GROMACS .gro file of C-alpha atoms in nm:
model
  385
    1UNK     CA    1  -3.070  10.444 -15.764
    2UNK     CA    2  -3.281  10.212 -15.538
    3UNK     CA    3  -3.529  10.403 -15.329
    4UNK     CA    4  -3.755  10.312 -15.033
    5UNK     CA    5  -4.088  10.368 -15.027
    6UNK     CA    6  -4.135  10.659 -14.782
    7UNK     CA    7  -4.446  10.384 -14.574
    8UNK     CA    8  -4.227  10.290 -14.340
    9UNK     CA    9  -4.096  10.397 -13.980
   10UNK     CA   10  -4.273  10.798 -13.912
   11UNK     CA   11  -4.020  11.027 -13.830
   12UNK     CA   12  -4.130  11.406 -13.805
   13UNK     CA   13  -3.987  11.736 -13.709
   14UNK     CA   14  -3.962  12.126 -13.737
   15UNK     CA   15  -3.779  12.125 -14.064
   16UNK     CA   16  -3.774  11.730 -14.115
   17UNK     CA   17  -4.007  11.453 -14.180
   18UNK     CA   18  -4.005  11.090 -14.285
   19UNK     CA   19  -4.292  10.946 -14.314
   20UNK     CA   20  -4.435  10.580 -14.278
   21UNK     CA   21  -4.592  10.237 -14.298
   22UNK     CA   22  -4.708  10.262 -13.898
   23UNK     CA   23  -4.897  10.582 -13.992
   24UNK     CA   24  -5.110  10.348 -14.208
   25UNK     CA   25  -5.210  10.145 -13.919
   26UNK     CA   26  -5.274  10.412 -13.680
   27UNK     CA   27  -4.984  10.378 -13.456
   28UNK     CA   28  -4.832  10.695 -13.304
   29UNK     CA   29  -4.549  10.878 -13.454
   30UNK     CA   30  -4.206  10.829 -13.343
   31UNK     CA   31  -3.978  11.117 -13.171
   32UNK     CA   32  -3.985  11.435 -13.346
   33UNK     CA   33  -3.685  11.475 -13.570
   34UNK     CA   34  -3.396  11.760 -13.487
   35UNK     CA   35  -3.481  12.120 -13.684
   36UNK     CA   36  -3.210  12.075 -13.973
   37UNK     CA   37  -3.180  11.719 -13.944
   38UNK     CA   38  -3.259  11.733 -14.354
   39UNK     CA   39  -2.930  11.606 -14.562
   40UNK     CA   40  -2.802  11.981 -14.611
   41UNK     CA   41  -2.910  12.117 -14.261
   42UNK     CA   42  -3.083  12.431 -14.113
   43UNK     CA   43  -3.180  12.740 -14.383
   44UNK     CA   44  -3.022  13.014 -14.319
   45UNK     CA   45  -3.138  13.374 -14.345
   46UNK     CA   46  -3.269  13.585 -14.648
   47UNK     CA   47  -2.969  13.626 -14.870
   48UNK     CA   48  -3.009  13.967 -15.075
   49UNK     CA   49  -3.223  13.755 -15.401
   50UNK     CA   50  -3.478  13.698 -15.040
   51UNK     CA   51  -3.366  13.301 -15.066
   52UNK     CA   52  -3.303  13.141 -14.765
   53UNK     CA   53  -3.052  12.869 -14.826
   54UNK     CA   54  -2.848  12.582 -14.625
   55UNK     CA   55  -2.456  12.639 -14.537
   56UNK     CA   56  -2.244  12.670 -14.854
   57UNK     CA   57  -2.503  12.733 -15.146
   58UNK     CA   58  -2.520  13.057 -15.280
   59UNK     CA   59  -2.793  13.250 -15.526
   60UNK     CA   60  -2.822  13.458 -15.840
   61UNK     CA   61  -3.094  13.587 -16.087
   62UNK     CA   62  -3.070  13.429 -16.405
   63UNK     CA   63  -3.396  13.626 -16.565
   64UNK     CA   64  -3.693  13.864 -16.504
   65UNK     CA   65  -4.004  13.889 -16.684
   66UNK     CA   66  -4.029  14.155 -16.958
   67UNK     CA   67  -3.593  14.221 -16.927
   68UNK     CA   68  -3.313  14.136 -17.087
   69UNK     CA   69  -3.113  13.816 -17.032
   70UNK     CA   70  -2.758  13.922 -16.887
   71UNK     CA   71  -2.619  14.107 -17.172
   72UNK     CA   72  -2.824  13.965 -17.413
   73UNK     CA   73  -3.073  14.138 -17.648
   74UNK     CA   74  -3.332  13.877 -17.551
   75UNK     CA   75  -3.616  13.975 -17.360
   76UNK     CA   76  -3.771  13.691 -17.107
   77UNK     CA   77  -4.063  13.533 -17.099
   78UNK     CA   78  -4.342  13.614 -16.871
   79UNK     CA   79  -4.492  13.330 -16.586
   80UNK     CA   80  -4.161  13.099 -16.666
   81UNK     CA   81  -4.250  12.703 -16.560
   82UNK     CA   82  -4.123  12.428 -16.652
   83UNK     CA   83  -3.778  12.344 -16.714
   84UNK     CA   84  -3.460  12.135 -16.763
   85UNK     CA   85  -3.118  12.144 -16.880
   86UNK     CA   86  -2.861  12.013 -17.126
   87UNK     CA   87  -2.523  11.977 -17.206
   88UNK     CA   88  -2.336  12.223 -17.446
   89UNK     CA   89  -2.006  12.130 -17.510
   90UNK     CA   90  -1.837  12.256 -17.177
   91UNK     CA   91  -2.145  12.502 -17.112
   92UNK     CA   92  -2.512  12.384 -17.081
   93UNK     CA   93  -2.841  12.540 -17.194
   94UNK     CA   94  -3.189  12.581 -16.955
   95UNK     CA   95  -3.485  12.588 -17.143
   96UNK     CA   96  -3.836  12.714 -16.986
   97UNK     CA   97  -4.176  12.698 -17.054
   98UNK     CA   98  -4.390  12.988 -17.070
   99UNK     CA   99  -4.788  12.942 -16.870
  100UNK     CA  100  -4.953  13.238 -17.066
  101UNK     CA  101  -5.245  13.169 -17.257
  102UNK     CA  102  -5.201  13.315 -17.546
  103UNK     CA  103  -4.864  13.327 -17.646
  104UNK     CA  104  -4.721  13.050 -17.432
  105UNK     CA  105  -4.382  12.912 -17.561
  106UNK     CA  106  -4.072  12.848 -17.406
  107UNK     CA  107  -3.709  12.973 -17.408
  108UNK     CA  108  -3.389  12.899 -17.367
  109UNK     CA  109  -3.107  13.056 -17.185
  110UNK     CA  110  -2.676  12.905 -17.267
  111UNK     CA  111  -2.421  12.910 -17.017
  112UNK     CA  112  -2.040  12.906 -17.108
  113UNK     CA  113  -1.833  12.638 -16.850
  114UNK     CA  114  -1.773  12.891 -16.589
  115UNK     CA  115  -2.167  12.984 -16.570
  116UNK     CA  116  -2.143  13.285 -16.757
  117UNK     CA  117  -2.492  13.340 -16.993
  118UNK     CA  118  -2.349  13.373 -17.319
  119UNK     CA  119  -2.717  13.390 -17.483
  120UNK     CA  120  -3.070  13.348 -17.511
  121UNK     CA  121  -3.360  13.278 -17.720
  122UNK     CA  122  -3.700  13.160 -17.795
  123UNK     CA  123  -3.759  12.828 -17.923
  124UNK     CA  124  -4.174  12.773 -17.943
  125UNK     CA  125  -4.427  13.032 -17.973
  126UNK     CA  126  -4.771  13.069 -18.076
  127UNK     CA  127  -4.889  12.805 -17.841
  128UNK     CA  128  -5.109  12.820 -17.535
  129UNK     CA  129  -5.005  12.770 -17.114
  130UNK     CA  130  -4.719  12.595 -17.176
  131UNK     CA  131  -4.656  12.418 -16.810
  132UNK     CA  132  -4.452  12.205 -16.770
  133UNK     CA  133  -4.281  11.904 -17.010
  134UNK     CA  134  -3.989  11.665 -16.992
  135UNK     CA  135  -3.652  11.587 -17.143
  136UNK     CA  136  -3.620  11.346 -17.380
  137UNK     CA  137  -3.275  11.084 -17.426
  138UNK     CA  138  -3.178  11.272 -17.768
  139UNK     CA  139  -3.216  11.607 -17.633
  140UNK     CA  140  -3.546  11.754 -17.679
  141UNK     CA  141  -3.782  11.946 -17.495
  142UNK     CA  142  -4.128  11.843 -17.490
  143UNK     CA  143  -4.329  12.123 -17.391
  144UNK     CA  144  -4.676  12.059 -17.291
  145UNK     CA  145  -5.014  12.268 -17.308
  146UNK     CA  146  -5.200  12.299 -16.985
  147UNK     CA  147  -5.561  12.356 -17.164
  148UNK     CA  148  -5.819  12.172 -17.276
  149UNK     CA  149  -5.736  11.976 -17.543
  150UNK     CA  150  -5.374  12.090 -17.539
  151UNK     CA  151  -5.077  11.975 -17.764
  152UNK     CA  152  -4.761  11.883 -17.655
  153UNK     CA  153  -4.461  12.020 -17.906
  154UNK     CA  154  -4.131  11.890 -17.954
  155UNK     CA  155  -3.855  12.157 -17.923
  156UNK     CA  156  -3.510  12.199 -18.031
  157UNK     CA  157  -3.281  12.371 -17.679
  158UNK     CA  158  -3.015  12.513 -17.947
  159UNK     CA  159  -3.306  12.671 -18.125
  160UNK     CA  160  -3.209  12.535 -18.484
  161UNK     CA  161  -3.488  12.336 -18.556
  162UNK     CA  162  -3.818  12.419 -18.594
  163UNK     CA  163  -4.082  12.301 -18.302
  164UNK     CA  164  -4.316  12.061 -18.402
  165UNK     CA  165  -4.647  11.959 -18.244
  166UNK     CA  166  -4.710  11.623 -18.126
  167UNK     CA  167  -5.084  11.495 -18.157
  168UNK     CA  168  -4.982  11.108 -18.124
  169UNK     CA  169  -4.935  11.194 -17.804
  170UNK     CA  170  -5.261  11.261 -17.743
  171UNK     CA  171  -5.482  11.585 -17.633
  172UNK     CA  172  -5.571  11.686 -17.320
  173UNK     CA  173  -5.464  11.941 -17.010
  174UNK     CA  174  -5.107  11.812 -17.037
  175UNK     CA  175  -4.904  11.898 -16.746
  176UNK     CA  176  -4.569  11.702 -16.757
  177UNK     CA  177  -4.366  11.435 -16.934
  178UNK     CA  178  -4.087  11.170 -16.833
  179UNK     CA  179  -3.885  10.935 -17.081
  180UNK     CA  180  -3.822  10.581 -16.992
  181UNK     CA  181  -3.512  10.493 -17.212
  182UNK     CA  182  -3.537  10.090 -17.085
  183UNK     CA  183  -3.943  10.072 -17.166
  184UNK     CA  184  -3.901  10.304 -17.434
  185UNK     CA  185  -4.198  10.521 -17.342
  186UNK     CA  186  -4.306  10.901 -17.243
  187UNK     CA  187  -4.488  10.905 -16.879
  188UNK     CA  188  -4.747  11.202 -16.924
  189UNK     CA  189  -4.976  11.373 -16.621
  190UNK     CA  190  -5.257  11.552 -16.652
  191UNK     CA  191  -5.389  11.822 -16.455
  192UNK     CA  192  -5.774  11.765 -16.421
  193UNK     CA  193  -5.927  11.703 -16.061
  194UNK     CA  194  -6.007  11.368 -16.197
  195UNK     CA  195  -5.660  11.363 -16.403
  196UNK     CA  196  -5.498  11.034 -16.519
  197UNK     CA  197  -5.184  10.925 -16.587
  198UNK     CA  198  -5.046  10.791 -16.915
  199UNK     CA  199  -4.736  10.674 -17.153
  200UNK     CA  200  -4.687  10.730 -17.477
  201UNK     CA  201  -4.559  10.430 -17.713
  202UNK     CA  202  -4.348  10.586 -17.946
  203UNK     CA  203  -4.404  10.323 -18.278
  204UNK     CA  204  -4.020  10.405 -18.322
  205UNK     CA  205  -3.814  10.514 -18.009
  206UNK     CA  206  -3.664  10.815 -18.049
  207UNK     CA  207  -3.934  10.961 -18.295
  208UNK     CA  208  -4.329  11.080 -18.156
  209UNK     CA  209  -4.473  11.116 -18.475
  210UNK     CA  210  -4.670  10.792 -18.441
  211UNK     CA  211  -4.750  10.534 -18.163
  212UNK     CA  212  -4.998  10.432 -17.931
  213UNK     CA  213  -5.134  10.609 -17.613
  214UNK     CA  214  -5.197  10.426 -17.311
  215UNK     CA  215  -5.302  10.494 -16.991
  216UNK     CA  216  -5.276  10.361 -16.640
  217UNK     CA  217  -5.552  10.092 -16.474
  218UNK     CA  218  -5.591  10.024 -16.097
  219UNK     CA  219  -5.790  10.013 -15.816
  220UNK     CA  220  -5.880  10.306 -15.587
  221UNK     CA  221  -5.638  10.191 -15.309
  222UNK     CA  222  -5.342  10.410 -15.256
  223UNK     CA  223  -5.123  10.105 -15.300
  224UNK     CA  224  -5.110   9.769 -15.535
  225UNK     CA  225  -5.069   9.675 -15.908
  226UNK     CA  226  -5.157   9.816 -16.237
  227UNK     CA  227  -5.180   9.759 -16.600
  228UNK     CA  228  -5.162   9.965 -16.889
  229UNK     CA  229  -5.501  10.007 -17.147
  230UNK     CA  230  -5.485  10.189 -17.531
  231UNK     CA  231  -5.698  10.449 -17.520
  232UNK     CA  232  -5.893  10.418 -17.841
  233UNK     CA  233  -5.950  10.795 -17.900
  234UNK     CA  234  -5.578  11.024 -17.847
  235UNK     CA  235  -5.749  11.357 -17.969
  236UNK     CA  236  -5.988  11.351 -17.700
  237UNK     CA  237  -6.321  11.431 -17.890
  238UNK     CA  238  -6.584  11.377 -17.839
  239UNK     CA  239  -6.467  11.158 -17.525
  240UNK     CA  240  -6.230  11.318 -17.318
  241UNK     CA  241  -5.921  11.094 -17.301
  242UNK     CA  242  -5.929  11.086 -16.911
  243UNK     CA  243  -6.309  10.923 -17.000
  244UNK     CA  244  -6.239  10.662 -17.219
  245UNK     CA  245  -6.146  10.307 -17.048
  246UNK     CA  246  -6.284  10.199 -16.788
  247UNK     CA  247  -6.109  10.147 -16.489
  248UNK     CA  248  -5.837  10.344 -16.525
  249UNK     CA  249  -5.732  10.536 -16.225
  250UNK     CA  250  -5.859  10.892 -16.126
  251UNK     CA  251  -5.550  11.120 -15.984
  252UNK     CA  252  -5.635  11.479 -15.825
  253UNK     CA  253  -5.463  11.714 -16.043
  254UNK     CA  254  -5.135  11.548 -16.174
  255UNK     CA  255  -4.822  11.816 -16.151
  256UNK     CA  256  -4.455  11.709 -16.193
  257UNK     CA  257  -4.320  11.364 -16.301
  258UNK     CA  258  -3.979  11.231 -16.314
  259UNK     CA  259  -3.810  10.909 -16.373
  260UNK     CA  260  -3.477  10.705 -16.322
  261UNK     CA  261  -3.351  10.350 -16.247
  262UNK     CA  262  -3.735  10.155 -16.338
  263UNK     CA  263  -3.888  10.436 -16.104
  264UNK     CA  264  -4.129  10.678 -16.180
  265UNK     CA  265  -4.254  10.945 -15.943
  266UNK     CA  266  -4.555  11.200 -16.000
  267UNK     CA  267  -4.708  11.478 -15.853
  268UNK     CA  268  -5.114  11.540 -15.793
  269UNK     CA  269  -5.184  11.926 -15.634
  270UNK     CA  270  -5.515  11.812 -15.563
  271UNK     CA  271  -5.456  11.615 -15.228
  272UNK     CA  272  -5.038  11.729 -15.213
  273UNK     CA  273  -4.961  11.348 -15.265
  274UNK     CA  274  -4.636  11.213 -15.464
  275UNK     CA  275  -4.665  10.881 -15.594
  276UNK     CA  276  -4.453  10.628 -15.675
  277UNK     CA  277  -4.476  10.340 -15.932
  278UNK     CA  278  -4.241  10.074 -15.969
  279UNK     CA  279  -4.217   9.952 -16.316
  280UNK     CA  280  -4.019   9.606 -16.257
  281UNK     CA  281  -4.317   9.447 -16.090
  282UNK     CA  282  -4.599   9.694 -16.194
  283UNK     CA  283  -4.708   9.830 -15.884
  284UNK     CA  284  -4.785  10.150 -15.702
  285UNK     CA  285  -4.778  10.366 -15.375
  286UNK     CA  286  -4.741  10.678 -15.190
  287UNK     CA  287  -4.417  10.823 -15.182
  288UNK     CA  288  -4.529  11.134 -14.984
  289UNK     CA  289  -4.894  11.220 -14.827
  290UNK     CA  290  -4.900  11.516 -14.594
  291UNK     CA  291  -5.241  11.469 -14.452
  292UNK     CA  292  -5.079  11.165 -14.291
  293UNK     CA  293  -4.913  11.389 -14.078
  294UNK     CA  294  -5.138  11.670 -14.002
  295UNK     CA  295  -4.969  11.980 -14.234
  296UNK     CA  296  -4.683  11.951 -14.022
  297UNK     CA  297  -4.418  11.800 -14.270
  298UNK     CA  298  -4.265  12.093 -14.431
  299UNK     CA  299  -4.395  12.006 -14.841
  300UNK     CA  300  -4.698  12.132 -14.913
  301UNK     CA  301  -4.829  12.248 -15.240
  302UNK     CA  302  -4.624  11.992 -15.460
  303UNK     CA  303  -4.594  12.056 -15.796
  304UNK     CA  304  -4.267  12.006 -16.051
  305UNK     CA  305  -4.017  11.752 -15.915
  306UNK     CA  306  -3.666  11.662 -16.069
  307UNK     CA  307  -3.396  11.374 -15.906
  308UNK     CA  308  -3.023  11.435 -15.828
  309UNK     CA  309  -2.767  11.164 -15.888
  310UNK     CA  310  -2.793  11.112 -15.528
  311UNK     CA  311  -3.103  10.970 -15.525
  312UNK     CA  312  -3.252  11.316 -15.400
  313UNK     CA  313  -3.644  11.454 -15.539
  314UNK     CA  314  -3.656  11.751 -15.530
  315UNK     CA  315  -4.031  11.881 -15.464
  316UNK     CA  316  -4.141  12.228 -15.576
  317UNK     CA  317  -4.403  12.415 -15.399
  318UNK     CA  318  -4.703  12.561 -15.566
  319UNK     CA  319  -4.855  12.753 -15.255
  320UNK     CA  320  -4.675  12.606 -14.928
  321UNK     CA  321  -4.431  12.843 -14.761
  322UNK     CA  322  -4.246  12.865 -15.144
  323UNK     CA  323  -3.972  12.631 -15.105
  324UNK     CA  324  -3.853  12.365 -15.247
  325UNK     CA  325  -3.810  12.045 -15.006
  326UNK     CA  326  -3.639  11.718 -15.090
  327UNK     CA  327  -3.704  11.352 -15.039
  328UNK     CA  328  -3.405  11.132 -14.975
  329UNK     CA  329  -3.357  10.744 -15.091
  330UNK     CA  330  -3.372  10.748 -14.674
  331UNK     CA  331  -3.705  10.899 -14.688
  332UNK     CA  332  -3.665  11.234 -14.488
  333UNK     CA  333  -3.845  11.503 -14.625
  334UNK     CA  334  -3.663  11.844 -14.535
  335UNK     CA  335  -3.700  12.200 -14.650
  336UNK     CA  336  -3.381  12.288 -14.904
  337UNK     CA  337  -3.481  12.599 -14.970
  338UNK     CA  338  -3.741  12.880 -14.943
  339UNK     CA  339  -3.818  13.191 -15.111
  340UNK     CA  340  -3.931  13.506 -14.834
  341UNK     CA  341  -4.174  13.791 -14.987
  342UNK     CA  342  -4.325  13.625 -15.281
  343UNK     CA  343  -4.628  13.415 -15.114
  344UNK     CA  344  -4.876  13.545 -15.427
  345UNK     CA  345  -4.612  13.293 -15.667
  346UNK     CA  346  -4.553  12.905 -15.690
  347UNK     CA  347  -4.150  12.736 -15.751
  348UNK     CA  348  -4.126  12.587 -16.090
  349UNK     CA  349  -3.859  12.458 -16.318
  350UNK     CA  350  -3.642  12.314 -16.113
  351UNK     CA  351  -3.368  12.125 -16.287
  352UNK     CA  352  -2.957  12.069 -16.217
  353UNK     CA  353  -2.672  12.138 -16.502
  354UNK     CA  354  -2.504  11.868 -16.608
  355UNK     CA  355  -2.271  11.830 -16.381
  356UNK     CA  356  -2.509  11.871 -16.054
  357UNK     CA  357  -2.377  12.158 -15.922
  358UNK     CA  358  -2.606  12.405 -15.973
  359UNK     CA  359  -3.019  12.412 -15.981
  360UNK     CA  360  -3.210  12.627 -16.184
  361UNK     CA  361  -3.583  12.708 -16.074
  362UNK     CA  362  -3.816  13.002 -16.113
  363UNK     CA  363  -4.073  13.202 -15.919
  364UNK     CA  364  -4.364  13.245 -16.138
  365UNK     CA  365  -4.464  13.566 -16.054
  366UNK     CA  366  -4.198  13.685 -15.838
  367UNK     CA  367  -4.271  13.946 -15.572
  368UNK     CA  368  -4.570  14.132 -15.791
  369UNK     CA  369  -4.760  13.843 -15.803
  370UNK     CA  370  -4.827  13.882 -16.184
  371UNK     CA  371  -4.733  13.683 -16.484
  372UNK     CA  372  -4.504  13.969 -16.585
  373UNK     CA  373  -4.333  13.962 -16.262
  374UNK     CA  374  -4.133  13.607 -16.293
  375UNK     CA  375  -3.771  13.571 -16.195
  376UNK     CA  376  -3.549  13.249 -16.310
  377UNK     CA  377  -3.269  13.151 -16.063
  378UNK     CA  378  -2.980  12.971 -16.055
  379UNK     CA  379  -2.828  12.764 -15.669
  380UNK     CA  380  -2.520  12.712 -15.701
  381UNK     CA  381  -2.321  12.426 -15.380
  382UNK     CA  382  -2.227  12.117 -15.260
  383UNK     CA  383  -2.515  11.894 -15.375
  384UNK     CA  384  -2.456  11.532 -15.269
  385UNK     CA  385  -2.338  11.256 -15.535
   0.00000   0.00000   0.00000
């Protein structure tokens, strides 16, 4: 997958937006865009889960907070976050953090091949705000601590092994991870206002017992090249790890992060940017700003993000209008879907079976607005290839 940056020619609309490198240089914006010019049209009205989806997708509740999975005796976790799934034989498995502090943890949730839930189970506890994480190439989930000084642990989806915490990978208000199979690294955010971003050297790939922790070094620009710098101190005391080299780069609240094809893209809540860095010739830009066009672009709030074999980000909203909006490798930005009647919750999780058909997300705290109140859903449609 080859993407565009999204600085180029400024396309906006009801439903729509591209965004672009004239809008850097002051010049106006081009026409408005069509509503439901996005790549899977116009949303249509509430269906009876309140999700307003495009033509030909369809809805279901997966989970609630404090019930039973399906007809499982496994009760789900409260404020579920991040997510992502694997392959089971013909079925697949969706594991999900848990952001309570105490308790934390994550889950998991199997599907047979038709979809059916044929069981589900914890596989981490005891930990603390568990937020989001990544996928790793030999099928782990890294869940990550969103506190002070937090841990990320290594889980097992089938719930065999036993987790195990991760302290190479230094400590600090983890948010979310990304493996690189072709650098052989972990891309980590970190959710302070004056967050950085980082990678994890694994001394041996495919094993984060040991290595070295580095983290990113540029300018203040929104655009040019960076390096990477060891940061001499992973445990993050006394000196916080976000403190510890000089000019490395501040980012305002780092949220989601994903990778694919010697691309990585991140999230920062603090200014609703996502950010792009291109790891073939080291350097960096905006994928997405919507202060460059006035709150009108329909993604605000950005938080988790996951990529579809297409090309596709998809962009969860923490705050926003609760949807979930995509960016295409033609850089529109258009609404997929939205959630009606849960404006006290945020989208997180969001992350496609194996074989692309269907996305799995969560409200966080569904239509009470509590942690207790979460609800884990599953899209099921034609998403492009």
């Amino acid at each position: 997958m080859e993407r565009r940056s999204l600085l180029r020619a400024a396309v906006i609309g009801g439903t729509s937006a591209a965004l672009g490198g004239t809008l850097w240089r002051g010049a106006a914006y081009a026409a408005p865009a069509q509503p439901g010019t996005g790549p899977y049209g116009a949303l249509g009205s509430p269906d009876a889960n309140g999700i307003r989806l495009p033509s030909g997708f369809t809805s279901r509740v997966i989970a609630r907070s404090g019930q039973r999975v399906g007809s499982t005796s496994y009760t789900w976790h409260n404020a579920p976050d991040g997510g992502a799934c694997y392959a089971d034989g013909t079925g697949w498995i969706y594991v999900s953090n848990s952001e309570i502090n105490p308790s934390g943890g994550a889950s998991a949730v199997k599907f047979s091949s038709t979809g059916a839930i044929t069981g589900a189970y914890r596989i981490l506890s005891g930990t603390r705000q568990n937020c989001a994480g990544g996928k790793t190439p030999w099928n782990t989930w890294l869940s990550c601590e969103e506190v002070s000084l937090g841990y990320v642990y290594e889980t097992d989806p089938w719930g065999t092994s036993a987790a195990v915490q991760r302290p190479a990978m230094g400590r600090f208000k983890h948010e979310a991870a990304a493996a690189d199979p072709v650098r052989k690294v972990i891309y980590l955010t970190e959710d302070e206002t004056n967050g950085r971003f980082y990678r994890f050297v694994p001394t041996t790939w495919g094993n984060l017992s040991s290595g070295k922790l580095q983290v990113m070094v540029a300018g203040s620009a929104t655009s040019g090249s960076f390096t990477w710098a060891d940061v001499p101190d992973p445990d993050g005391s006394p000196t916080a790890t976000r403190s510890q080299v000089s000019g490395s780069k501040s980012f305002n609240g780092g949220e989601g992060c994903h990778y694919a094809n010697d691309t990585v893209w991140f999230t920062t809540k603090g200014d609703n940017r996502v950010w792009q860095l291109n790891l073939l010739n080291n350097t960096y830009e905006l994928a997405y700003d919507d202060s460059l066009v006035n709150g009108t672009a329909p993604l605000t709030g950005v938080d988790n993000i996951t990529g579809a074999s297409s090309g596709d980000l998809f962009v969860a909203e923490d705050g926003g209008t609760m949807e979930i909006c995509v960016i295409t490798p033609d850089d529109v930005v258009a609404s997929f879907l939205r959630i009606d009647g849960q404006s006290g919750s945020e989208i997180t999780g969001p992350a496609f079976s194996p074989d692309g058909t269907r996305l799995y997300f969560s409200s966080q705290r569904g239509t009470t607005g509590s942690s207790s109140g979460g609800i884990t859903y599953e899209v099921k449609g034609p998403f492009r290839s």
